[in-house]
Amino acid sequence: MSAQSPIVEGATALIGFNDLVGLLHAVFVKHGTSPEVAAILAHNCASAERDGAHSHGIFRIPGYLSTLASGWVDGKAVPVVTDVASGWVSADACNGFAQPALAAARALLVEKARSAGIALLAIHNSHHFAALWPDVEPFAEEGLVALSVVNSMTCVVPHGADRPLFGTNPIAFAAPRADGAPIVFDLATSAIAHGDVQIAARKGERLAPGMGVDSLGQPTTDPKAVLEGGALLPFGGHKGSALSMMVELLAAALTGGNFSFEFSWADHPGARTPWTGQLLIVIDPSKTAGQRFAERSQELVRQMHAVGLRRLPGDRRHRTRAKSELIGIEVQAQDLAQLQALLAD
Amino acid sequence: MSAQSPIVEGATALIGFNDLVGLLHAVFVKHGTSPEVAAILAHNCASAERDGAHSHGIFRIPGYLSTLASGWVDGKAVPVVTDVASGWVSADACNGFAQPALAAARALLVEKARSAGIALLAIHNSHHFAALWPDVEPFAEEGLVALSVVNSMTCVVPHGADRPLFGTNPIAFAAPRADGAPIVFDLATSAIAHGDVQIAARKGERLAPGMGVDSLGQPTTDPKAVLEGGALLPFGGHKGSALSMMVELLAAALTGGNFSFEFSWADHPGARTPWTGQLLIVIDPSKTAGQRFAERSQELVRQMHAVGLRRLPGDRRHRTRAKSELIGIEVQAQDLAQLQALLAD
């Protein structure tokens, strides 16, 4: 961007996936990550942007850079993978991001799942600041079923309690199917994802009722009131709350990671990334008795359409992905300029 | 019960746990199960009644007997257990109940979980007509973490669809803790459990809004309209619906069982039990890096209480259990008389 081409507010630009990955890679390296970590985070972030998952796309970059600058997370951490048992891989992210730990443990995890039928990866001492579906979708693309949970930071009031304790604690699931993209969903166990509250605040929009409370614990539809001392509610009342509790147990207690309420970034101004744990369970459905799993999941999808369902979980992402692959990823010209400015000395 | 002691409507009686198990065992055997199957179902059903989980207690007996009389389920089936892989046990319930298949596979499943760190049991060709928490709670009592899902019969409209497809598809979870009963929950992914709709209909009570639709697909609070051609909605909108879809994939596609929409009991008047599949995943948390799981889960409970939570999932069941163990299980005298009458020639 030069002074000769001022950016019109609201104007959009198109950028190819590889170009966006390259730009993000350069930004991460310049701001303190190793090239290896940069490659993984850039691919993750560009994938979200490509799929229209804006709350986890380039919108996240200022948060990444702020947390790196604060010294709260180690952008050059080299994860340590341990082969614990025939179905159990453990990864210490060494105060780095969770995704490089998954990448480092992935081959061993898949090998164990294919041999034993099921295996888990327990990541601890990790920071997860991205969407969860990119962690599970690739397993389904190679014929495996994957489930992942990650806890985050205290911002959700357990159903029946007075004050927040749980994180947004998402659950992501992916399964292969015969005639199409994998079946994938990624849902926060909070009534709304934290990133979507931030986006609503930025856009000046209100939240739907039942999503959050203000700093006094009173119901509010103001995203700023939620972000400034308020808190979120679990989805689906006591049931979503029970699932959020399960995520704390699986992602933290079972991995050796922190609960969402156990870390404080008070001494690290600018820190943004929850320092917790993550669990992945991977299953090889080729062990299923007498049936081909991918054909069975295809049959379920066929019947879901037959009862009038127009949109499967993940459909909108895949449509946006197809469009992005055809014409490029549509981003705000202003956002792109800001990314490029991050490379300037 | 004799003619000399007429039963006052609404009167209650007390019965000891072992006496109730014995009575139910005799009822099951008399109505067509093997002694082995009777022992398992009687213990399951009496446990629900003891814990105050009335929708899965002796309330279920007429349904059990009706389905046995119809020839739809084999009350004498002997399950076939297969050792598929180091983390995978498969059980063919042979058109019998799911609980005897779990009992037959349990020792092998626990052995694999303790060795590999995680193992699954895939049950198919099975009928599940009970609560799901009795299947997972015993694992937590011996220090293991357990998760189970079971699909049922078409009665839930997927979010965004017009007609029902999914079952009530519950998810149950159990985890040990250091200073108290295990943390256990069992939640239908429908907005309300089918048994609770039946109980509301029997009592003449209305349902809360958002639970179900009538035979024309219109919202209703009349439990009879839901039961007579209507359907339930998933809990928590698209999120509960996604979880219900996951249950179909894990409990049916992954086990080799039927989807909730794949069987028809039209040729078996009186049939009540869904003929599907069930998945259990069991994890040995002693493999967790550097921490004792049960102490960590205890810490989570402590913090949940500290933010004002008065009642944990399962607390009410455990309080009722303690009372039942002290003074006996409180049942309607009329219900007890009806059970005893089932033993008459």
XYZ file of C-alpha atoms in Angstrom:
690
model
C 0.000 0.000 0.000
C 1.411 3.425 -0.918
C 0.301 6.916 -0.092
C -0.847 7.139 -3.729
C -3.591 4.560 -3.255
C -5.614 5.508 -0.190
C -7.939 2.785 1.055
C -11.620 3.462 0.740
C -13.407 2.463 3.965
C -15.418 -0.722 3.451
C -13.529 -1.598 0.264
C -12.634 -5.255 -0.100
C -9.618 -6.958 -1.605
C -8.997 -10.502 -2.856
C -5.959 -12.522 -1.831
C -4.966 -16.086 -2.717
C -4.692 -18.674 0.075
C -0.962 -19.195 -0.384
C -0.345 -15.465 -0.487
C -2.257 -14.999 2.761
C -0.347 -17.859 4.389
C 2.917 -16.265 3.246
C 1.945 -12.841 4.564
C 0.835 -14.240 7.923
C 3.989 -16.370 8.167
C 6.125 -13.271 7.745
C 4.068 -11.396 10.330
C 4.397 -14.187 12.917
C 8.158 -14.548 12.411
C 8.694 -10.803 12.626
C 6.777 -10.740 15.909
C 8.624 -13.476 17.704
C 7.736 -16.981 16.581
C 10.013 -19.594 15.082
C 9.518 -20.296 11.349
C 8.067 -23.714 12.286
C 5.446 -22.232 14.609
C 4.729 -19.442 12.119
C 4.001 -21.974 9.365
C 1.428 -23.797 11.508
C -0.312 -20.697 12.868
C -0.357 -18.981 9.450
C -1.974 -21.994 7.811
C -4.522 -22.277 10.624
C -5.447 -18.591 10.554
C -5.596 -18.375 6.745
C -7.821 -21.497 6.672
C -10.322 -19.829 9.002
C -10.325 -16.666 6.872
C -10.698 -18.738 3.668
C -13.732 -20.529 5.164
C -15.414 -17.301 6.291
C -14.823 -18.148 9.960
C -13.942 -14.512 10.583
C -13.837 -14.626 14.385
C -10.805 -16.937 14.091
C -9.226 -15.451 10.959
C -7.019 -12.387 10.594
C -9.227 -10.723 13.218
C -7.113 -12.718 15.708
C -3.724 -11.357 14.610
C -3.599 -8.340 16.954
C -4.352 -10.712 19.847
C -1.586 -13.103 18.748
C 0.951 -10.307 18.488
C -0.092 -8.710 21.747
C 0.258 -12.004 23.618
C 3.642 -12.694 21.980
C 4.888 -9.211 22.866
C 3.843 -9.697 26.482
C 6.135 -12.704 26.925
C 3.152 -14.748 28.173
C 3.519 -17.403 25.472
C 6.714 -18.812 23.954
C 6.436 -18.449 20.180
C 9.583 -20.517 19.716
C 8.654 -23.398 22.037
C 9.568 -26.884 20.823
C 6.906 -29.337 22.070
C 7.953 -32.550 23.830
C 5.984 -35.648 22.801
C 5.821 -38.729 25.052
C 4.643 -42.211 24.048
C 2.772 -43.057 27.266
C 0.844 -46.215 26.343
C -0.502 -48.043 23.301
C -3.485 -45.646 23.169
C -2.061 -42.558 24.855
C 0.224 -39.831 23.539
C 1.114 -36.907 25.776
C 2.492 -33.594 24.549
C 3.991 -30.832 26.639
C 3.589 -27.671 24.567
C 6.247 -26.049 26.779
C 4.234 -22.841 27.155
C 3.873 -22.576 23.383
C 0.813 -22.811 21.174
C -1.251 -26.019 21.117
C -1.200 -26.467 17.336
C 2.554 -27.156 17.040
C 2.160 -29.755 19.813
C -0.616 -31.436 17.825
C 1.530 -31.316 14.692
C 4.475 -32.878 16.517
C 2.371 -35.702 17.998
C 0.076 -36.271 15.033
C 1.879 -39.123 13.248
C 2.231 -41.148 16.452
C -1.408 -40.486 17.372
C -2.654 -41.687 13.965
C -0.415 -44.759 14.084
C -1.810 -45.705 17.501
C -5.429 -45.062 16.475
C -5.038 -47.240 13.382
C -3.471 -50.022 15.421
C -5.552 -49.947 18.627
C -8.767 -48.629 17.076
C -8.788 -45.627 19.396
C -6.098 -43.361 20.832
C -5.892 -40.041 22.599
C -3.538 -37.098 22.575
C -3.319 -35.161 25.841
C -1.726 -31.726 25.333
C -0.844 -29.601 28.344
C 1.077 -26.420 29.098
C -0.445 -25.049 25.875
C -2.123 -21.923 24.510
C -5.102 -22.368 22.135
C -6.219 -19.160 20.440
C -7.793 -20.559 17.248
C -10.928 -22.346 16.073
C -11.073 -26.011 17.060
C -12.416 -27.483 13.802
C -9.051 -27.153 11.983
C -7.645 -29.579 14.577
C -10.173 -32.346 13.838
C -11.129 -31.930 10.154
C -7.834 -33.329 8.729
C -8.346 -36.628 10.617
C -11.726 -37.110 8.923
C -10.131 -36.305 5.566
C -7.984 -39.402 6.034
C -10.884 -41.602 7.114
C -10.704 -41.237 10.904
C -13.264 -39.982 13.434
C -11.951 -37.259 15.740
C -13.244 -35.472 18.814
C -11.480 -32.614 20.570
C -12.133 -30.413 23.591
C -10.131 -27.440 24.864
C -10.734 -25.317 27.923
C -10.006 -21.617 27.866
C -10.340 -18.864 30.489
C -12.901 -18.051 33.150
C -15.775 -16.244 31.434
C -18.817 -18.553 31.738
C -21.123 -18.782 34.764
C -21.958 -22.456 35.541
C -25.731 -23.005 35.433
C -27.040 -22.335 38.926
C -23.921 -20.446 40.088
C -23.442 -16.733 40.733
C -20.039 -16.027 39.230
C -18.020 -17.195 36.192
C -15.670 -20.186 36.394
C -15.644 -22.180 33.135
C -14.160 -21.143 29.795
C -16.080 -21.106 26.515
C -14.823 -24.709 26.314
C -15.609 -25.807 22.757
C -16.259 -29.353 21.515
C -15.291 -30.210 17.942
C -16.119 -33.403 16.056
C -15.257 -34.674 12.584
C -16.278 -37.833 10.727
C -15.646 -38.983 7.162
C -18.454 -39.586 4.684
C -18.497 -41.325 1.341
C -19.753 -38.675 -1.083
C -18.707 -35.325 0.232
C -16.677 -33.273 2.653
C -16.385 -34.674 6.176
C -19.135 -33.982 8.707
C -17.581 -31.396 11.031
C -18.873 -29.244 13.841
C -17.203 -26.996 16.393
C -19.407 -25.569 19.100
C -18.624 -23.418 22.114
C -20.373 -24.715 25.222
C -21.035 -21.055 26.020
C -24.215 -19.561 24.529
C -21.955 -17.532 22.197
C -18.258 -17.742 21.308
C -15.985 -15.137 22.856
C -14.755 -14.068 19.419
C -18.332 -13.375 18.314
C -18.889 -11.138 21.346
C -15.748 -9.198 20.397
C -16.968 -8.862 16.800
C -20.406 -7.673 17.965
C -18.726 -5.093 20.214
C -16.570 -3.885 17.343
C -19.587 -3.582 15.032
C -21.755 -1.944 17.706
C -24.352 -4.743 17.521
C -26.455 -6.134 20.390
C -26.373 -9.784 21.516
C -29.462 -11.990 21.586
C -31.012 -12.389 25.063
C -29.717 -15.239 27.253
C -26.100 -14.967 26.104
C -24.446 -13.040 28.886
C -24.495 -11.066 32.121
C -22.880 -7.749 33.119
C -20.359 -7.140 35.889
C -23.166 -7.276 38.463
C -24.349 -10.660 37.192
C -27.458 -9.142 35.581
C -28.643 -10.258 32.117
C -27.455 -7.948 29.324
C -27.480 -7.769 25.524
C -24.574 -5.274 25.406
C -21.406 -7.047 24.197
C -19.230 -4.386 25.841
C -20.897 -5.022 29.214
C -20.081 -8.710 28.784
C -16.456 -8.009 27.855
C -15.914 -5.395 30.595
C -16.320 -7.406 33.767
C -19.378 -9.376 32.698
C -19.583 -13.016 31.711
C -21.217 -15.486 29.329
C -23.848 -18.115 30.070
C -23.617 -21.773 28.993
C -25.765 -22.835 26.023
C -28.814 -24.946 26.782
C -28.969 -24.319 30.547
C -27.845 -27.131 32.855
C -27.011 -29.454 29.933
C -24.528 -27.099 28.256
C -23.124 -26.363 31.704
C -22.559 -30.083 32.362
C -20.759 -30.391 29.020
C -18.584 -27.373 29.849
C -17.672 -29.051 33.154
C -16.777 -32.210 31.211
C -14.476 -30.154 28.978
C -12.641 -28.810 32.051
C -12.146 -32.385 33.272
C -11.027 -33.807 29.918
C -8.952 -30.891 28.609
C -7.308 -29.917 31.914
C -7.569 -32.566 34.652
C -6.896 -35.434 32.243
C -4.029 -33.781 30.351
C -2.186 -32.192 33.263
C -3.124 -28.695 32.032
C -4.568 -25.738 33.917
C -8.275 -25.322 34.548
C -9.721 -22.178 32.983
C -9.588 -20.448 36.381
C -6.035 -21.442 37.311
C -3.866 -18.974 35.474
C -3.514 -15.232 35.809
C -2.014 -13.000 33.156
C -2.066 -10.009 35.497
C 1.749 -9.775 35.288
C 1.721 -9.896 31.479
C -0.122 -6.863 30.101
C -1.265 -7.657 26.571
C -1.531 -11.425 27.227
C -4.579 -12.856 25.442
C -4.113 -16.633 25.103
C -5.550 -19.101 27.623
C -2.812 -21.307 29.132
C -4.611 -24.636 29.591
C -4.772 -28.065 27.928
C -6.438 -29.888 25.051
C -7.626 -33.450 24.507
C -8.030 -35.198 21.151
C -9.602 -38.648 20.762
C -9.099 -40.327 17.386
C -10.991 -43.470 16.315
C -10.382 -45.711 13.308
C -13.850 -46.660 12.032
C -12.468 -49.380 9.766
C -12.733 -51.579 12.883
C -16.538 -51.198 12.833
C -18.488 -54.483 12.745
C -19.687 -55.384 9.270
C -20.237 -51.946 7.735
C -18.306 -49.195 5.983
C -18.516 -46.165 8.240
C -18.272 -43.534 5.495
C -21.230 -45.055 3.662
C -23.240 -45.130 6.868
C -22.491 -41.477 7.636
C -23.448 -40.652 4.045
C -26.784 -42.400 4.639
C -27.368 -40.288 7.774
C -26.722 -37.114 5.764
C -29.114 -38.307 3.034
C -31.854 -38.868 5.605
C -31.183 -35.508 7.288
C -31.782 -33.830 3.940
C -34.902 -35.991 3.401
C -36.529 -34.566 6.571
C -35.998 -31.051 5.303
C -32.590 -30.052 6.604
C -31.078 -27.615 4.139
C -27.759 -26.886 5.824
C -25.435 -29.360 7.526
C -22.924 -28.183 10.143
C -19.891 -27.054 8.132
C -21.816 -26.486 4.882
C -21.448 -22.718 4.994
C -17.716 -23.002 5.594
C -17.318 -25.359 2.666
C -19.291 -23.094 0.329
C -17.172 -20.112 1.344
C -14.038 -22.240 0.921
C -15.036 -23.203 -2.618
C -15.633 -19.555 -3.497
C -12.315 -18.526 -1.929
C -10.483 -21.185 -3.919
C -12.113 -19.951 -7.118
C -11.741 -16.187 -6.855
C -9.493 -15.679 -3.815
C -10.229 -14.846 -0.206
C -12.260 -11.676 0.210
C -10.889 -9.489 2.998
C -11.330 -5.877 4.036
C -8.713 -3.814 2.181
C -8.083 -1.983 5.422
C -7.356 -5.241 7.289
C -4.939 -6.330 4.574
C -3.158 -2.999 4.726
C -2.839 -3.332 8.477
C -1.310 -6.799 8.091
C 1.206 -5.469 5.581
C 2.014 -2.585 7.886
C 2.952 -5.101 10.585
C 5.934 -6.069 8.417
C 7.340 -2.559 8.292
C 10.359 -1.821 10.492
C -51.342 -57.669 49.093
C -54.612 -59.244 50.171
C -58.239 -58.238 49.768
C -58.189 -57.388 53.503
C -55.742 -54.517 52.983
C -57.137 -52.276 50.258
C -54.630 -49.771 48.909
C -55.377 -46.133 49.565
C -54.738 -44.044 46.458
C -51.569 -41.984 46.881
C -50.354 -44.115 49.771
C -46.662 -44.926 49.729
C -44.764 -48.008 50.799
C -41.114 -48.609 51.673
C -39.107 -51.453 50.183
C -35.464 -52.399 50.661
C -33.123 -52.331 47.643
C -32.445 -56.077 47.706
C -36.156 -56.843 48.087
C -36.965 -54.659 45.091
C -34.209 -56.321 43.034
C -35.602 -59.730 44.008
C -39.138 -58.761 43.108
C -38.101 -57.310 39.738
C -35.907 -60.344 39.029
C -38.903 -62.628 39.525
C -41.078 -60.400 37.312
C -38.519 -60.411 34.483
C -38.016 -64.189 34.614
C -41.738 -64.819 34.688
C -42.169 -62.633 31.617
C -39.569 -64.222 29.439
C -35.984 -63.311 30.290
C -33.197 -65.630 31.346
C -32.169 -65.440 35.029
C -28.892 -63.793 33.920
C -30.657 -61.031 31.984
C -33.224 -60.627 34.767
C -30.465 -60.063 37.338
C -28.916 -57.266 35.277
C -32.172 -55.503 34.379
C -33.569 -55.821 37.925
C -30.443 -54.256 39.426
C -30.508 -51.468 36.840
C -34.192 -50.684 37.322
C -34.058 -50.861 41.137
C -31.003 -48.557 41.128
C -32.943 -45.913 39.200
C -35.897 -46.203 41.603
C -33.551 -46.059 44.618
C -31.977 -42.845 43.248
C -35.345 -41.189 42.589
C -34.832 -41.406 38.803
C -38.468 -42.362 38.442
C -38.724 -42.137 34.652
C -36.308 -45.103 34.462
C -37.454 -46.998 37.549
C -40.415 -49.332 37.978
C -42.370 -46.964 35.731
C -40.545 -48.784 32.899
C -41.713 -52.300 33.805
C -44.930 -52.322 31.738
C -42.857 -51.244 28.719
C -40.302 -53.993 29.340
C -43.000 -56.652 29.626
C -44.903 -55.361 26.628
C -41.793 -55.437 24.445
C -40.862 -58.920 25.698
C -44.387 -60.209 25.011
C -44.273 -58.829 21.467
C -41.258 -60.966 20.560
C -39.435 -57.827 19.427
C -36.512 -58.333 21.828
C -34.880 -61.590 22.915
C -34.893 -61.677 26.723
C -32.717 -64.755 26.705
C -30.090 -63.557 24.235
C -26.481 -64.420 25.045
C -24.224 -61.597 23.819
C -21.152 -62.356 21.689
C -18.032 -60.372 22.617
C -15.174 -59.909 20.135
C -11.660 -58.712 20.927
C -11.156 -56.544 17.828
C -7.979 -54.597 18.637
C -5.912 -53.466 21.607
C -8.357 -50.597 22.233
C -11.557 -51.968 20.691
C -14.086 -54.463 22.046
C -17.177 -55.245 19.994
C -20.334 -56.832 21.395
C -23.236 -58.244 19.413
C -26.200 -58.131 21.799
C -27.952 -60.648 19.489
C -31.231 -58.716 19.596
C -31.168 -58.692 23.381
C -30.802 -55.828 25.844
C -27.665 -53.668 25.805
C -26.866 -54.037 29.513
C -26.043 -57.778 29.396
C -23.723 -57.045 26.443
C -21.945 -54.397 28.520
C -21.721 -56.816 31.453
C -20.246 -59.539 29.225
C -17.631 -57.202 27.702
C -16.849 -55.167 30.810
C -13.812 -57.025 32.159
C -12.078 -57.017 28.759
C -12.914 -53.327 28.249
C -11.442 -52.348 31.635
C -8.341 -54.461 31.035
C -7.748 -52.742 27.682
C -8.389 -49.259 29.104
C -5.919 -49.852 31.936
C -3.303 -51.150 29.516
C -3.723 -48.789 26.541
C -4.969 -45.761 28.499
C -8.178 -45.637 26.455
C -10.478 -48.271 24.980
C -13.950 -48.434 23.502
C -16.817 -50.879 23.573
C -19.043 -50.895 20.492
C -22.379 -52.633 21.157
C -24.743 -53.322 18.278
C -27.930 -55.271 17.633
C -29.045 -54.094 21.093
C -32.072 -52.650 22.886
C -31.493 -49.877 25.467
C -34.559 -49.014 27.540
C -32.907 -47.683 30.711
C -31.100 -44.615 32.010
C -27.550 -44.253 30.730
C -25.815 -43.149 33.947
C -25.900 -46.679 35.475
C -23.680 -47.758 32.550
C -20.920 -45.211 33.282
C -21.027 -44.605 37.045
C -19.409 -47.947 38.032
C -16.313 -47.164 35.924
C -15.767 -43.929 37.869
C -16.220 -45.850 41.121
C -13.115 -47.844 40.175
C -11.101 -44.788 39.187
C -11.812 -44.646 35.448
C -13.358 -41.911 33.288
C -16.247 -43.111 31.118
C -18.345 -41.614 28.342
C -21.307 -43.315 26.688
C -23.796 -42.478 23.952
C -26.813 -44.454 22.781
C -29.231 -43.655 19.980
C -32.884 -44.532 20.305
C -35.884 -44.063 17.983
C -37.014 -41.290 15.659
C -38.709 -38.633 17.780
C -36.519 -35.513 17.543
C -36.627 -32.939 14.729
C -33.081 -31.917 13.716
C -32.613 -28.150 14.110
C -33.655 -26.563 10.834
C -35.550 -29.636 9.556
C -39.300 -30.186 9.202
C -39.764 -33.729 10.448
C -38.271 -35.963 13.175
C -35.245 -38.180 12.498
C -32.968 -38.429 15.548
C -33.637 -40.238 18.816
C -33.426 -38.615 22.245
C -29.791 -39.748 22.019
C -28.385 -39.246 25.518
C -24.768 -38.593 26.493
C -23.553 -39.841 29.876
C -20.240 -39.070 31.535
C -18.626 -40.181 34.778
C -15.343 -39.230 36.436
C -13.862 -40.137 39.819
C -13.108 -37.545 42.490
C -11.071 -37.739 45.657
C -13.508 -36.809 48.417
C -16.954 -37.839 47.314
C -19.162 -39.714 44.901
C -18.066 -39.635 41.245
C -19.061 -36.695 39.047
C -21.804 -38.137 36.818
C -24.243 -36.670 34.330
C -26.674 -38.192 31.854
C -28.400 -35.811 29.498
C -30.792 -36.387 26.641
C -29.834 -34.326 23.595
C -33.562 -33.726 23.192
C -35.000 -30.753 25.091
C -36.747 -33.278 27.361
C -36.351 -37.032 27.900
C -39.047 -39.251 26.398
C -39.747 -40.821 29.795
C -40.419 -37.389 31.284
C -42.945 -36.626 28.522
C -44.714 -39.904 29.355
C -44.738 -39.014 33.061
C -46.120 -35.515 32.332
C -48.851 -37.073 30.176
C -49.733 -39.524 32.933
C -49.873 -36.735 35.531
C -51.821 -34.399 33.232
C -49.087 -31.741 33.389
C -48.010 -29.346 30.614
C -44.509 -29.207 29.160
C -42.390 -26.039 29.180
C -42.357 -24.183 25.833
C -39.691 -25.187 23.299
C -39.756 -28.900 24.136
C -41.901 -30.347 21.395
C -44.170 -30.089 18.369
C -47.528 -31.715 17.538
C -48.318 -33.989 14.603
C -48.500 -30.954 12.296
C -45.038 -29.792 13.366
C -46.481 -26.893 15.381
C -45.083 -25.985 18.843
C -47.095 -27.491 21.699
C -46.906 -27.801 25.484
C -49.306 -30.786 25.570
C -47.337 -33.986 26.301
C -50.080 -36.111 24.713
C -49.825 -34.140 21.462
C -46.079 -34.855 21.477
C -46.600 -38.576 22.132
C -49.440 -38.969 19.615
C -47.758 -38.188 16.317
C -45.781 -35.175 17.484
C -42.052 -34.943 18.137
C -39.420 -33.451 20.429
C -36.942 -30.679 19.692
C -33.202 -30.878 20.423
C -31.924 -28.980 23.475
C -29.985 -25.779 22.806
C -30.956 -25.314 19.138
C -28.334 -26.131 16.505
C -25.738 -27.137 19.126
C -27.853 -29.842 20.759
C -28.853 -30.950 17.276
C -25.204 -31.332 16.245
C -24.532 -33.409 19.364
C -27.556 -35.603 18.603
C -26.169 -36.170 15.097
C -22.821 -37.117 16.655
C -24.600 -39.665 18.854
C -26.179 -41.275 15.756
C -22.713 -41.538 14.182
C -20.956 -42.911 17.278
C -23.689 -45.183 18.650
C -24.926 -46.557 15.313
C -22.543 -45.951 12.386
C -19.448 -46.752 14.454
C -20.841 -49.822 16.211
C -22.652 -51.471 13.298
C -26.043 -50.766 14.903
C -29.191 -49.254 13.444
C -29.761 -45.527 13.180
C -32.799 -44.332 15.158
C -34.826 -44.244 11.928
C -33.826 -47.655 10.587
C -36.075 -50.064 12.435
C -39.816 -50.499 12.405
C -41.742 -52.301 15.103
C -44.943 -52.180 13.041
C -45.036 -56.002 12.925
C -44.561 -56.280 16.704
C -47.519 -54.668 18.504
C -46.413 -53.806 22.028
C -42.757 -53.370 21.083
C -41.246 -50.429 22.984
C -37.454 -50.812 22.950
C -35.248 -49.064 20.370
C -33.112 -51.565 18.437
C -29.899 -49.637 17.838
C -26.331 -49.500 19.196
C -24.294 -48.034 22.028
C -20.731 -46.766 22.379
C -18.698 -46.607 25.574
C -15.273 -44.957 25.807
C -13.268 -45.692 28.951
C -10.105 -43.800 29.909
C -7.566 -44.600 32.634
C -6.594 -41.236 34.137
C -3.656 -42.720 36.011
C -1.753 -42.086 32.752
C -2.242 -38.323 33.187
C 0.972 -36.279 33.181
C 2.159 -35.376 36.656
C -1.139 -35.063 38.538
C -3.673 -37.217 40.343
C -6.903 -36.932 38.378
C -9.262 -37.522 41.310
C -7.654 -34.692 43.266
C -7.937 -32.409 40.259
C -11.629 -33.190 39.754
C -12.147 -32.596 43.472
C -10.533 -29.165 43.033
C -12.942 -28.375 40.174
C -15.897 -29.302 42.377
C -14.532 -27.145 45.198
C -14.272 -24.154 42.841
C -17.768 -24.785 41.430
C -19.137 -24.533 44.946
C -17.016 -21.422 45.581
C -18.765 -19.546 42.722
C -22.136 -20.308 44.237
C -23.168 -23.636 42.715
C -25.306 -25.418 45.254
C -26.111 -28.607 43.348
C -23.750 -30.680 41.195
C -25.097 -32.991 38.478
C -25.953 -36.232 40.300
C -26.246 -34.610 43.755
C -30.014 -35.084 43.958
C -29.683 -38.754 42.973
C -27.049 -39.318 45.645
C -29.129 -37.640 48.345
C -32.137 -39.773 47.404
C -29.906 -42.858 47.359
C -28.642 -42.140 50.873
C -32.222 -41.745 52.115
C -33.303 -44.959 50.363
C -30.431 -46.856 51.926
C -31.404 -45.556 55.358
C -35.170 -46.021 55.391
C -35.911 -48.016 52.236
C -37.075 -46.994 48.761
C -40.306 -45.026 48.819
C -42.709 -46.233 46.111
C -46.405 -45.833 45.453
C -48.202 -48.681 47.238
C -50.313 -49.095 44.126
C -47.216 -49.540 41.928
C -45.828 -52.147 44.311
C -49.117 -54.041 44.294
C -49.121 -53.996 40.508
C -45.585 -55.419 40.445
C -46.611 -58.198 42.825
C -49.696 -58.899 40.735
C -47.401 -59.513 37.750
C -46.138 -62.617 39.532
C -49.605 -64.164 39.867
C -50.449 -67.033 37.512
